[in-house]
Amino acid sequence: MKKLEIYDPALCCGTGVCGVEVDPVLAQFAADVQWLSEQGVEVARHNLSQAPQAFAANPVVKAWLEKEGNECLPLLLVDGQIGSKGRYPARAELASLAGLNIETPAPSIYTDAVAELVAIGAAIAANCEPCFKYHFQQAKKLGVSRDDMMLAVKTAQSVKETPARAMLQLAHRFLEEDPVELPVVQSCCG
């Protein structure tokens, strides 16, 4: 695991998230640094106003301060090398710099068009004619093809008919010449 050192500009406290006007970037960065620590990354954070000796003691930081002044801050060192300067990196970049492999979630495929296909299927399953007509029109407006709508209808019908087929098979087993003996049922739904 890599070691990250953060050299902040002069802040009022260790995180810069105090006072009446909290900078949301600093608040997010503080949360991201906490998250890095929870992932087992060694993180050291130095504030120019509270730990100027840390800036003077690090030759990389000292050289950048002499070259650019406070404009180079914040400086983020990864194993002693510059990871970023002059800005607070987002969590994904911090994770990458720290050598963490975080998976980004797959983008959603649930679009308005997909929602209308689902609604068409639900209308079929519920035998709801007004629902079907409404969602058919909505899907058309969104450019959904008739072929895709037909696939949604076929899928819904297949799901809807599966319990009916199972009931028909059960009825045939009961009505055969040698019916299956089942326990006596006291009520239809209990």
Short mmCIF file of C-alpha atoms in Angstrom, two decimals:
data_model
loop_
_atom_site.label_atom_id
_atom_site.label_comp_id
_atom_site.label_asym_id
_atom_site.label_seq_id
_atom_site.Cartn_x
_atom_site.Cartn_y
_atom_site.Cartn_z
CA MET A 1 0.00 0.00 0.00
CA LYS A 2 1.26 3.44 -0.86
CA LYS A 3 1.76 6.30 1.56
CA LEU A 4 -0.06 9.57 0.86
CA GLU A 5 1.05 12.88 2.32
CA ILE A 6 -1.16 15.93 1.95
CA TYR A 7 0.33 19.39 2.32
CA ASP A 8 -2.58 21.82 2.74
CA PRO A 9 -2.43 25.59 2.44
CA ALA A 10 -2.93 27.53 5.68
CA LEU A 11 -6.27 26.41 7.12
CA CYS A 12 -8.03 27.34 10.34
CA CYS A 13 -7.97 23.71 11.51
CA GLY A 14 -6.65 20.32 10.50
CA THR A 15 -9.33 19.73 7.88
CA GLY A 16 -10.46 23.23 6.90
CA VAL A 17 -14.08 22.28 7.49
CA CYS A 18 -14.86 24.62 10.34
CA GLY A 19 -16.19 28.12 10.58
CA VAL A 20 -19.38 29.60 9.21
CA GLU A 21 -18.61 29.14 5.49
CA VAL A 22 -17.43 25.59 4.96
CA ASP A 23 -15.97 24.95 1.51
CA PRO A 24 -17.82 21.88 0.15
CA VAL A 25 -14.67 20.77 -1.71
CA LEU A 26 -12.75 20.64 1.58
CA ALA A 27 -15.60 18.82 3.29
CA GLN A 28 -15.70 16.19 0.54
CA PHE A 29 -11.93 15.87 0.55
CA ALA A 30 -11.92 15.37 4.33
CA ALA A 31 -14.48 12.57 3.89
CA ASP A 32 -12.42 11.05 1.08
CA VAL A 33 -9.25 11.13 3.18
CA GLN A 34 -11.14 9.44 6.02
CA TRP A 35 -12.35 6.81 3.53
CA LEU A 36 -8.76 6.22 2.35
CA SER A 37 -7.69 5.65 5.95
CA GLU A 38 -10.54 3.17 6.43
CA GLN A 39 -9.25 1.28 3.37
CA GLY A 40 -5.90 0.85 5.11
CA VAL A 41 -4.02 3.59 3.28
CA GLU A 42 -1.43 5.43 5.35
CA VAL A 43 -2.34 9.11 5.12
CA ALA A 44 -0.51 12.03 6.69
CA ARG A 45 -2.02 15.50 6.44
CA HIS A 46 -0.04 18.69 7.14
CA ASN A 47 -1.50 22.18 7.49
CA LEU A 48 0.83 25.09 6.69
CA SER A 49 -0.52 27.21 9.55
CA GLN A 50 -0.22 24.44 12.14
CA ALA A 51 2.79 22.40 10.98
CA PRO A 52 5.12 24.61 8.93
CA GLN A 53 8.09 22.46 10.00
CA ALA A 54 6.69 19.53 7.95
CA PHE A 55 6.79 21.74 4.82
CA ALA A 56 10.35 22.90 5.51
CA ALA A 57 11.54 19.36 6.29
CA ASN A 58 10.34 17.85 3.00
CA PRO A 59 12.70 18.73 0.10
CA VAL A 60 10.04 18.09 -2.60
CA VAL A 61 7.50 20.35 -0.91
CA LYS A 62 10.13 22.97 -0.08
CA ALA A 63 11.28 23.07 -3.75
CA TRP A 64 7.72 23.53 -5.05
CA LEU A 65 7.01 26.28 -2.52
CA GLU A 66 10.17 28.10 -3.58
CA LYS A 67 9.23 27.68 -7.24
CA GLU A 68 5.48 28.50 -7.15
CA GLY A 69 4.73 29.79 -3.68
CA ASN A 70 1.40 28.86 -2.10
CA GLU A 71 -0.14 28.36 -5.58
CA CYS A 72 1.21 24.79 -5.59
CA LEU A 73 -0.84 23.94 -2.49
CA PRO A 74 -2.39 21.60 -1.76
CA LEU A 75 0.38 19.19 -2.69
CA LEU A 76 -0.31 15.48 -2.55
CA LEU A 77 2.73 13.22 -2.40
CA VAL A 78 2.51 9.52 -3.14
CA ASP A 79 5.50 7.66 -1.77
CA GLY A 80 7.41 10.95 -1.82
CA GLN A 81 6.50 11.87 -5.42
CA ILE A 82 4.00 14.51 -6.59
CA GLY A 83 0.57 12.95 -7.12
CA SER A 84 -1.28 16.22 -7.60
CA LYS A 85 -0.72 19.89 -6.92
CA GLY A 86 -2.81 23.00 -6.61
CA ARG A 87 -6.13 21.15 -6.22
CA TYR A 88 -7.93 18.55 -4.15
CA PRO A 89 -8.38 15.33 -6.15
CA ALA A 90 -11.71 13.49 -6.14
CA ARG A 91 -12.12 10.11 -4.41
CA ALA A 92 -11.61 8.05 -7.57
CA GLU A 93 -8.31 9.79 -8.30
CA LEU A 94 -7.21 9.46 -4.68
CA ALA A 95 -8.00 5.75 -4.79
CA SER A 96 -6.01 5.38 -7.99
CA LEU A 97 -3.06 7.30 -6.55
CA ALA A 98 -3.17 5.08 -3.47
CA GLY A 99 -3.18 1.95 -5.59
CA LEU A 100 -6.71 0.95 -4.63
CA ASN A 101 -8.80 -0.81 -7.22
CA ILE A 102 -12.31 0.51 -6.80
CA GLU A 103 -14.92 -0.55 -9.25
CA THR A 104 -17.10 2.13 -10.64
CA PRO A 105 -20.72 1.08 -10.85
CA ALA A 106 -22.02 0.23 -14.28
CA PRO A 107 -24.05 3.02 -15.80
CA SER A 108 -27.78 2.57 -15.46
CA ILE A 109 -29.61 1.15 -18.45
CA TYR A 110 -32.98 2.01 -16.93
CA THR A 111 -34.12 4.75 -19.28
CA ASP A 112 -37.56 6.26 -19.81
CA ALA A 113 -37.97 3.91 -22.78
CA VAL A 114 -37.16 0.89 -20.60
CA ALA A 115 -39.62 2.14 -17.99
CA GLU A 116 -42.36 2.25 -20.63
CA LEU A 117 -41.54 -1.30 -21.76
CA VAL A 118 -41.80 -2.46 -18.14
CA ALA A 119 -45.12 -0.60 -17.81
CA ILE A 120 -46.44 -2.24 -21.00
CA GLY A 121 -45.56 -5.62 -19.53
CA ALA A 122 -47.24 -4.75 -16.24
CA ALA A 123 -50.38 -3.62 -18.11
CA ILE A 124 -50.52 -6.98 -19.90
CA ALA A 125 -50.02 -8.89 -16.65
CA ALA A 126 -52.75 -6.85 -14.96
CA ASN A 127 -55.19 -7.06 -17.91
CA CYS A 128 -55.41 -3.28 -17.82
CA GLU A 129 -56.49 -1.96 -21.21
CA PRO A 130 -56.29 1.78 -20.34
CA CYS A 131 -52.83 1.22 -18.85
CA PHE A 132 -51.66 -0.56 -22.00
CA LYS A 133 -53.00 2.17 -24.29
CA TYR A 134 -51.39 4.91 -22.23
CA HIS A 135 -47.98 3.26 -22.02
CA PHE A 136 -48.10 2.25 -25.69
CA GLN A 137 -48.51 5.94 -26.60
CA GLN A 138 -45.76 7.00 -24.21
CA ALA A 139 -43.39 4.39 -25.64
CA LYS A 140 -44.16 5.56 -29.18
CA LYS A 141 -43.34 9.15 -28.19
CA LEU A 142 -39.98 7.95 -26.87
CA GLY A 143 -39.21 6.17 -30.13
CA VAL A 144 -39.56 2.61 -28.82
CA SER A 145 -39.95 0.22 -31.74
CA ARG A 146 -43.03 -1.94 -32.15
CA ASP A 147 -40.74 -4.99 -32.13
CA ASP A 148 -39.47 -4.05 -28.66
CA MET A 149 -43.00 -3.42 -27.45
CA MET A 150 -44.03 -6.84 -28.81
CA LEU A 151 -41.14 -8.47 -26.94
CA ALA A 152 -42.32 -6.78 -23.73
CA VAL A 153 -45.85 -8.09 -24.34
CA LYS A 154 -44.60 -11.63 -25.05
CA THR A 155 -42.41 -11.63 -21.95
CA ALA A 156 -45.26 -10.40 -19.75
CA GLN A 157 -47.68 -12.92 -21.23
CA SER A 158 -45.22 -15.75 -20.65
CA VAL A 159 -44.74 -14.73 -17.01
CA LYS A 160 -48.48 -14.30 -16.58
CA GLU A 161 -49.33 -17.73 -18.09
CA THR A 162 -46.79 -19.76 -16.11
CA PRO A 163 -48.97 -20.05 -12.98
CA ALA A 164 -52.01 -20.83 -15.17
CA ARG A 165 -50.11 -23.68 -16.87
CA ALA A 166 -49.07 -25.02 -13.48
CA MET A 167 -52.70 -24.95 -12.30
CA LEU A 168 -53.84 -26.77 -15.45
CA GLN A 169 -51.21 -29.46 -14.87
CA LEU A 170 -52.37 -29.82 -11.27
CA ALA A 171 -56.00 -30.12 -12.39
CA HIS A 172 -55.08 -32.82 -14.93
CA ARG A 173 -53.24 -34.79 -12.23
CA PHE A 174 -56.32 -34.60 -9.96
CA LEU A 175 -58.71 -35.53 -12.72
CA GLU A 176 -56.80 -38.53 -14.09
CA GLU A 177 -58.18 -41.98 -13.47
CA ASP A 178 -55.86 -42.55 -10.51
CA PRO A 179 -55.83 -39.09 -8.92
CA VAL A 180 -53.06 -38.05 -6.55
CA GLU A 181 -54.15 -38.24 -2.92
CA LEU A 182 -53.61 -34.92 -1.16
CA PRO A 183 -54.53 -33.84 2.34
CA VAL A 184 -57.95 -32.29 2.82
CA VAL A 185 -57.86 -28.49 2.52
CA GLN A 186 -60.16 -26.58 4.91
CA SER A 187 -60.38 -23.35 2.86
CA CYS A 188 -59.27 -22.06 -0.52
CA CYS A 189 -56.87 -19.42 0.73
CA GLY A 190 -56.00 -20.44 4.26
#
